[in-house]
Amino acid sequence: MAPAPEYLSTPETASFWAKTGDKDSPTRGLPLVQHMLDAGSVAARLWDTWLAPGLQKRFSEHLHLSMEDTRALVCWLAATHDMGKATPEFSGQLDARRDENLAVYRQRIEQQDFEFPEDLVTPTSGLRCPHSKYSQSILIHLLTSNIEGMPSEVAETLASISGAHHGTPAEYLANSADLSNVILERLSPKWHAAWQELYTITLERFGASSALHQLAQHGQTIPVSVQFCITGFVIMSDWIASNPDFFPMGTFGSAEQEQRARIGWQALGLEQRWIAALDTDPGTPAADLYASRFGWSNPTLRPMQEVVVEAARSMQNGGMMCIEAPMGQGKTEAGLIAAEFLAQATGRTGVAFAAPTQATSNALFDRVIEWVEYQTNNVAQEHGGPLEPHSMFLGHSKNRFNKSYEALSKADIFDESSTPGRENNRKTLRPGTSLARHSWLSGTKKGLLSSFVVCTIDQVLMTALQARHVMLRYLGLASKVIIIDEVHAYDAYMSRYLSAALYWLGQMNAPVILMSATLPSATRDDLMESYAKGLKVGTEPNKVTDSVSAPQNNDILARMMANLAKGQAPSAPAVTENSSLDLDYPVIHTLTTEDNGSPKKWKVEQPVDQTEIELKLIDDSPESVLNVLEPLANDHGCAAVICNTVGRAQEMHAFLGERFGEEHVILTHSRFTATHRAEQEELLVSKLGKKAHYSKADGEDSSRPHRLIVVGTQVIEQSLDLDFDVMITDFAPVDLVLQRMGRLHRHDSRSSSERTPAYRMPVCYVRGVETFGSHVGAPDFPRGSKAVYEPMILLSSYAQLLPHFDSEPIRIPADISPLVQKTYQENASAEIPEAWSEVYENAKQEYEKGKEQAKARAKGYLLRAPQGEYTMADCMKSLLQSNDQRFSDEQIGEAKVRDTDASLEVIAIIVERNQPGNPKSAIKSYRLLPSINGTDEADSLRFEASADDPPTYWQSMQLAASSIRLPYQYSDAPNHRIKGGKLRFDAALDQLEKERIENWQKSFMLEGQLILPFEEVEAGVYSYELCDYELVYTTQLGLQSFKLDNED
């Protein structure tokens, strides 16, 4: 029976429900047919205004459909994702819960004469079958029954998208009973008729019949990479359509559908997609391009920056670029220019910039903001259009504590009085706004869907992780150009995930730009090979020629789609032959689909003027450091002392603080709270950044301090753009020593007269060597350094630097490549002095063993390559799941892509107990740790632990920002045990879970967080005994741990 024109469906099918009402109107839910139409309508609007044209083209090519039919199919897949809700188990569950207020939902269905077999409503096994799994089985049945000649394999690949719309392939949903096929045999024709009606309604509404018949005709399954992306798109559509603020509950007729979809979309307030619009005229000078994007006036470009433009112009079909150039040479700007070229060439609508750590991401964030704002304003002026804000996301777990991120305007702020019936209810952003945080495009699962993303590398690595909702992550990155900075910084374990991620991104031809100052050629070759394999898998000719372009918003989009349709071949650069050891540097490599897996090399002219840095080896003693810094006793200057471990840094800070005064010595490392680290970074950049200058006139108008010594760990080498007059560093792998040296006399804008005479020539002093090496004996290094870095790499690095110690200076950039490549080459043993051979070979065996073990550990949860498999479930047979509800999916995922043992993060606070000094006594009140810059703001935040109301939003932010990770001895490494054999990790967790503040459970920001309840034992010193260690915190030294001797 056909429904009346004014209704969406027959009464029988209209009785099925998708959503229940809220607590105020529990029975005012949402019919299933309405939600299905909402989801399809959202998908249509996402396709027309959000989805990258490059992905549209990719879908069309792989499906062998016109663009119009591809759009129809994708919208239909979004509409049918919840078909499985029309089943006894889902529809009847409210009665099973004995909820009197909600029992009406099942009663409405029963009134239409649908039966509810009890064993299908409440499975006797006790294991539920999720509705997504029912959706998959029903759709396979409907497709093979309705579409003549539909191969079961094709139907499975289509239906698997609905099966995975909760972020997990239906085949591997935990604790699910396999009733999805039983219902096809057991249920009456009435149920089958309802499924058929829902199938027909959605098929007609979104016009997907032609697409389905064509898929059946050519009989090819959908590639797994496309399944992942379309599933992410369906999940996105479902989540938007499920938001009652956009699509309110109730029953609506046929005539209201277009208005409902339009108003819901307006309420979401998603911005138009970003369209890159860089001048692609080959005659435009590269300098003009950089000036138009960074506001440079008459810029003089580095040779590398010129070559990047030439190489990017050749990549008309996208691909991968690798930029290798010295520190401080403008790789960031070059990468962003290349990204805009590649976005235009491949129809990508955003950029993701990934860096090794949160600190490096934070430092990049402001630079990327400036680029987006400048180029967006320029494009608006050039084309005379309005300034559309674009969404931006800072992708790491501490993003809410980043001031620049919090300062971004919110693009989706509505009037309090706004209702779904009111149009244009979006508040106007402040004039000139080009970037905004969109609240819907935030959080760990949706943030990568924003137009612009700056994130930690974890966000990219998790694209290759068998984890829930990996489809959303894949969709978000595949829509963009991905820039990966500091590629040299990843170990064998992380590199395995990076290679796999590049393989998957290559399948969707997502452009990737790798950047490094010190990249071993073997690492570069491995990464480019992985991407090339992905390109090969993803390259498939389009069998359909009558392609219809997506709706075009403006001339820029029209040109982008035209370029995509042309598929122009790139102009061929001069290709240089690879030698056995590639020492060219600086250098650019590109890889496109036309290259047949062989990268092209673009040589960069070596600068005539080389920076020469002396390398001097000193004893590993505090007195040796003091001798180097002696000029600071009577003159000005800024020094860096870099240590490989936190313990060494803390000891050195204490020593130098006594000699020069604590006001002249700053300590920075990872064992400060997030708040204190942010304060330190802000302070260091203000004093030692590019804008800081020194004046001799008693410090007048001087932003650079008269005297400052910064003692720190690797954070100095990786993140902040700082300039030091002199540097002392622990010995480390040669690439990291070079990275550290990049902070020495870094800023060309600083004249030599600003530097004290003793430090006008750049000198890097090296310590952290217990036994000096020579041609007749191998060096030895402190235990802490050998725990952080591979001894084999330390030995090989020392062999390469041996000729430079107190002899030939290192020339930057000329010596960078020879030092790095010879250290990391496969036959590095040929460069090792014969007297070291036994020590080196032993270290090499341990290195190779550890490398293979790391790769094996990484393999367990890697997304499997689709070799013969044709559904997503085949690639996720070791699905990562958290058995511990105390940790989020994101925390578990980040732990799996880094080769580290799990550790505990806590919020450090100062407490007062009912009985001071008695750790078993209840907490009476608490407050924040004091600020390191001497402000009293923290002291004003004092809370009563017994208060009913939780801290305010702002107060919760301050408390949550006081987070810190416990030292390594509290990790879950199997050898970290307390007396009695219990893991220290578990014992610490048990102890800290008893230290609860009840009203924190009412705050979404503080709920479930562990606290580290310090008591102030003397002025500025805070202590807490955790298991068999005393933890002590000060604002000068950070967190220290001391083994207790009185363990019972």
Short mmCIF file of C-alpha atoms in Angstrom, two decimals, residues 407-688:
data_model
loop_
_atom_site.label_atom_id
_atom_site.label_comp_id
_atom_site.label_asym_id
_atom_site.label_seq_id
_atom_site.Cartn_x
_atom_site.Cartn_y
_atom_site.Cartn_z
CA ALA A 407 40.75 33.13 21.49
CA LEU A 408 39.36 32.06 18.11
CA SER A 409 35.81 33.24 17.47
CA LYS A 410 33.09 30.66 17.66
CA ALA A 411 31.35 30.26 14.32
CA ASP A 412 28.14 28.71 15.63
CA ILE A 413 26.91 31.03 18.37
CA PHE A 414 23.14 31.46 18.30
CA ASP A 415 20.72 33.78 20.01
CA GLU A 416 19.22 32.22 23.12
CA SER A 417 15.77 32.77 21.63
CA SER A 418 16.56 31.01 18.38
CA THR A 419 14.26 28.20 17.40
CA PRO A 420 14.30 25.79 14.48
CA GLY A 421 11.46 27.80 12.94
CA ARG A 422 13.53 30.96 12.79
CA GLU A 423 15.92 31.44 9.92
CA ASN A 424 19.13 33.45 9.92
CA ASN A 425 19.42 33.06 13.68
CA ARG A 426 23.20 32.86 13.58
CA LYS A 427 25.00 35.67 15.35
CA THR A 428 27.28 37.81 13.23
CA LEU A 429 30.99 37.23 13.81
CA ARG A 430 33.19 40.21 14.44
CA PRO A 431 34.20 41.98 11.20
CA GLY A 432 37.23 40.55 9.49
CA THR A 433 36.95 37.10 11.06
CA SER A 434 38.45 34.45 8.80
CA LEU A 435 38.97 31.62 11.32
CA ALA A 436 36.71 30.17 13.93
CA ARG A 437 36.27 27.21 16.25
CA HIS A 438 33.10 25.41 15.31
CA SER A 439 31.76 23.60 18.35
CA TRP A 440 30.37 20.75 16.24
CA LEU A 441 33.77 20.34 14.56
CA SER A 442 35.60 19.86 17.83
CA GLY A 443 36.64 17.01 20.04
CA THR A 444 38.85 14.06 19.30
CA LYS A 445 36.53 12.39 16.80
CA LYS A 446 35.26 15.38 14.78
CA GLY A 447 38.12 17.89 15.04
CA LEU A 448 39.94 16.55 11.97
CA LEU A 449 36.86 17.41 9.90
CA SER A 450 37.65 21.12 10.32
CA SER A 451 39.14 22.95 7.35
CA PHE A 452 42.47 23.65 9.03
CA VAL A 453 44.11 21.43 11.62
CA VAL A 454 47.34 21.74 13.55
CA CYS A 455 47.91 18.57 15.53
CA THR A 456 50.35 16.15 17.04
CA ILE A 457 51.55 13.34 14.80
CA ASP A 458 49.37 10.93 16.80
CA GLN A 459 46.33 12.18 14.88
CA VAL A 460 47.92 11.04 11.61
CA LEU A 461 49.31 7.79 12.99
CA MET A 462 45.89 6.76 14.30
CA THR A 463 44.65 6.74 10.70
CA ALA A 464 46.45 3.39 10.50
CA LEU A 465 45.14 2.08 13.83
CA GLN A 466 42.40 -0.52 14.09
CA ALA A 467 40.30 1.67 16.35
CA ARG A 468 36.71 2.79 16.61
CA HIS A 469 35.71 5.66 14.31
CA VAL A 470 38.95 5.47 12.33
CA MET A 471 36.67 6.21 9.34
CA LEU A 472 36.07 9.78 10.53
CA ARG A 473 39.79 10.32 10.98
CA TYR A 474 40.47 8.95 7.49
CA LEU A 475 37.77 11.14 5.93
CA GLY A 476 39.10 14.24 7.67
CA LEU A 477 42.70 13.73 6.54
CA ALA A 478 41.87 12.47 3.05
CA SER A 479 40.01 15.75 2.48
CA LYS A 480 43.18 17.75 3.08
CA VAL A 481 46.78 18.28 2.19
CA ILE A 482 48.78 16.78 5.06
CA ILE A 483 52.06 18.37 6.15
CA ILE A 484 54.20 16.28 8.50
CA ASP A 485 57.01 18.19 10.18
CA GLU A 486 60.15 16.86 11.89
CA VAL A 487 59.84 13.49 10.15
CA HIS A 488 63.20 12.45 11.56
CA ALA A 489 61.78 12.49 15.12
CA TYR A 490 59.96 9.15 15.03
CA ASP A 491 61.33 5.81 16.23
CA ALA A 492 60.95 2.43 14.51
CA TYR A 493 57.61 1.76 16.19
CA MET A 494 56.02 5.09 15.27
CA SER A 495 57.57 4.95 11.80
CA ARG A 496 55.72 1.68 11.22
CA TYR A 497 52.43 3.45 11.88
CA LEU A 498 53.52 6.44 9.81
CA SER A 499 54.34 4.19 6.84
CA ALA A 500 50.96 2.51 7.13
CA ALA A 501 49.15 5.84 7.41
CA LEU A 502 50.91 7.10 4.27
CA TYR A 503 49.91 3.90 2.47
CA TRP A 504 46.24 4.52 3.27
CA LEU A 505 46.43 8.23 2.42
CA GLY A 506 48.10 7.33 -0.86
CA GLN A 507 45.13 5.18 -1.81
CA MET A 508 42.92 8.29 -1.77
CA ASN A 509 45.66 10.38 -3.45
CA ALA A 510 45.66 12.69 -0.44
CA PRO A 511 48.65 14.99 -0.98
CA VAL A 512 51.37 14.70 1.68
CA ILE A 513 54.33 16.98 2.38
CA LEU A 514 57.15 15.64 4.56
CA MET A 515 59.61 18.09 6.10
CA SER A 516 62.86 17.63 8.00
CA ALA A 517 66.23 19.21 8.50
CA THR A 518 68.01 15.92 9.27
CA LEU A 519 66.24 13.04 7.54
CA PRO A 520 68.15 9.79 6.88
CA SER A 521 67.70 8.88 3.22
CA ALA A 522 66.65 5.32 4.13
CA THR A 523 63.77 6.71 6.21
CA ARG A 524 62.72 9.00 3.38
CA ASP A 525 62.83 6.14 0.89
CA ASP A 526 60.73 3.88 3.14
CA LEU A 527 58.06 6.54 3.65
CA MET A 528 57.87 7.45 -0.03
CA GLU A 529 57.70 3.77 -0.96
CA SER A 530 54.74 3.24 1.37
CA TYR A 531 52.91 6.18 -0.15
CA ALA A 532 53.75 4.96 -3.66
CA LYS A 533 52.23 1.56 -2.87
CA GLY A 534 49.07 3.29 -1.74
CA LEU A 535 48.97 5.36 -4.92
CA LYS A 536 49.29 2.20 -6.98
CA VAL A 537 46.46 0.45 -5.14
CA GLY A 538 44.29 3.55 -5.42
CA THR A 539 44.90 4.20 -9.12
CA GLU A 540 42.01 2.97 -11.20
CA PRO A 541 40.79 4.37 -14.55
CA ASN A 542 37.31 5.84 -14.64
CA LYS A 543 35.13 3.81 -17.01
CA VAL A 544 32.43 6.49 -17.14
CA THR A 545 33.01 9.59 -19.22
CA ASP A 546 29.79 11.59 -18.74
CA SER A 547 30.83 13.06 -15.41
CA VAL A 548 28.63 15.75 -13.94
CA SER A 549 30.33 18.27 -11.67
CA ALA A 550 29.11 19.07 -8.18
CA PRO A 551 27.10 22.26 -7.60
CA GLN A 552 29.51 25.16 -8.03
CA ASN A 553 29.58 27.90 -5.42
CA ASN A 554 31.91 30.32 -7.17
CA ASP A 555 34.41 30.72 -9.97
CA ILE A 556 37.26 29.36 -7.86
CA LEU A 557 35.45 26.07 -7.29
CA ALA A 558 34.55 25.89 -10.99
CA ARG A 559 38.20 26.21 -11.94
CA MET A 560 39.16 23.55 -9.39
CA MET A 561 36.67 21.08 -10.82
CA ALA A 562 37.84 21.89 -14.35
CA ASN A 563 41.44 21.21 -13.39
CA LEU A 564 40.47 17.91 -11.82
CA ALA A 565 38.66 16.87 -14.98
CA LYS A 566 41.68 17.69 -17.15
CA GLY A 567 44.10 15.48 -15.23
CA GLN A 568 47.02 17.31 -16.81
CA ALA A 569 50.38 15.54 -16.77
CA PRO A 570 53.12 17.34 -14.84
CA SER A 571 56.04 18.90 -16.57
CA ALA A 572 59.14 16.78 -16.08
CA PRO A 573 61.96 18.27 -14.01
CA ALA A 574 65.57 17.36 -14.39
CA VAL A 575 65.98 13.96 -12.77
CA THR A 576 69.24 13.14 -11.06
CA GLU A 577 70.54 9.63 -10.68
CA ASN A 578 70.72 8.20 -7.17
CA SER A 579 74.13 7.19 -5.91
CA SER A 580 74.68 4.53 -3.28
CA LEU A 581 74.74 7.26 -0.65
CA ASP A 582 72.63 10.29 -1.50
CA LEU A 583 74.34 13.37 -0.04
CA ASP A 584 72.45 16.08 -1.95
CA TYR A 585 71.23 18.73 0.46
CA PRO A 586 69.12 20.83 0.63
CA VAL A 587 66.93 18.73 -1.64
CA ILE A 588 63.30 18.24 -2.65
CA HIS A 589 61.78 14.92 -3.71
CA THR A 590 58.39 14.52 -5.38
CA LEU A 591 56.33 11.43 -6.11
CA THR A 592 53.22 11.35 -8.32
CA THR A 593 51.10 8.72 -10.00
CA GLU A 594 53.10 9.24 -13.19
CA ASP A 595 56.39 8.36 -11.51
CA ASN A 596 55.78 4.59 -11.28
CA GLY A 597 56.97 4.54 -7.69
CA SER A 598 60.29 6.32 -8.37
CA PRO A 599 60.63 9.73 -6.71
CA LYS A 600 62.06 12.67 -8.65
CA LYS A 601 64.82 14.70 -7.09
CA TRP A 602 64.99 18.48 -7.28
CA LYS A 603 68.43 19.76 -6.37
CA VAL A 604 68.70 23.00 -4.42
CA GLU A 605 71.65 25.30 -4.88
CA GLN A 606 73.99 25.31 -1.91
CA PRO A 607 74.37 28.80 -0.39
CA VAL A 608 77.77 30.37 -0.90
CA ASP A 609 77.90 31.58 2.67
CA GLN A 610 77.99 28.69 5.11
CA THR A 611 77.42 29.04 8.84
CA GLU A 612 80.40 27.56 10.65
CA ILE A 613 79.86 26.22 14.17
CA GLU A 614 82.68 24.95 16.32
CA LEU A 615 82.12 21.74 18.24
CA LYS A 616 84.06 21.35 21.47
CA LEU A 617 84.05 18.29 23.70
CA ILE A 618 84.15 18.95 27.46
CA ASP A 619 84.18 16.81 30.58
CA ASP A 620 80.87 15.62 31.95
CA SER A 621 81.16 17.65 35.12
CA PRO A 622 79.35 20.72 36.47
CA GLU A 623 82.66 22.55 36.70
CA SER A 624 83.22 22.17 32.95
CA VAL A 625 79.86 23.79 32.32
CA LEU A 626 80.76 26.58 34.71
CA ASN A 627 84.00 27.23 32.83
CA VAL A 628 82.09 27.67 29.55
CA LEU A 629 79.60 30.05 31.17
CA GLU A 630 82.22 32.06 33.06
CA PRO A 631 81.90 35.11 30.74
CA LEU A 632 78.32 35.51 31.94
CA ALA A 633 79.57 36.38 35.42
CA ASN A 634 80.68 39.80 34.17
CA ASP A 635 78.97 40.25 30.81
CA HIS A 636 75.63 39.76 29.10
CA GLY A 637 74.50 36.72 27.16
CA CYS A 638 71.97 33.91 26.91
CA ALA A 639 72.98 30.27 27.14
CA ALA A 640 71.30 26.90 26.66
CA VAL A 641 72.28 23.80 28.61
CA ILE A 642 70.46 20.80 27.09
CA CYS A 643 70.30 17.53 29.02
CA ASN A 644 69.06 14.14 27.86
CA THR A 645 67.14 13.35 31.06
CA VAL A 646 65.01 15.32 33.47
CA GLY A 647 67.18 14.25 36.41
CA ARG A 648 70.36 15.65 34.84
CA ALA A 649 68.54 18.88 34.01
CA GLN A 650 67.28 19.28 37.57
CA GLU A 651 70.76 18.68 39.00
CA MET A 652 72.35 21.18 36.59
CA HIS A 653 69.70 23.81 37.36
CA ALA A 654 70.39 23.51 41.08
CA PHE A 655 74.14 23.83 40.48
CA LEU A 656 73.93 26.85 38.18
CA GLY A 657 71.26 28.51 40.30
CA GLU A 658 73.70 28.62 43.20
CA ARG A 659 76.46 30.13 41.01
CA PHE A 660 74.48 32.70 39.02
CA GLY A 661 71.37 33.20 41.12
CA GLU A 662 68.04 31.48 40.53
CA GLU A 663 66.63 34.61 38.92
CA HIS A 664 69.06 34.09 36.02
CA VAL A 665 68.45 30.35 35.50
CA ILE A 666 65.27 28.81 34.06
CA LEU A 667 64.54 25.09 34.01
CA THR A 668 62.19 23.57 31.42
CA HIS A 669 61.27 19.92 30.96
CA SER A 670 58.27 17.60 30.75
CA ARG A 671 57.73 17.20 34.52
CA PHE A 672 56.06 20.55 35.05
CA THR A 673 52.30 20.90 35.02
CA ALA A 674 50.69 21.93 31.74
CA THR A 675 50.05 25.39 33.19
CA HIS A 676 53.64 25.89 34.22
CA ARG A 677 54.99 24.61 30.89
CA ALA A 678 52.78 27.07 29.02
CA GLU A 679 53.99 29.88 31.26
CA GLN A 680 57.60 28.83 30.66
CA GLU A 681 57.18 28.70 26.88
CA GLU A 682 55.54 32.11 26.78
CA LEU A 683 58.31 33.54 28.94
CA LEU A 684 61.11 32.01 26.86
CA VAL A 685 59.68 33.16 23.53
CA SER A 686 59.24 36.70 24.87
CA LYS A 687 62.86 36.79 26.02
CA LEU A 688 64.63 34.73 23.35
#
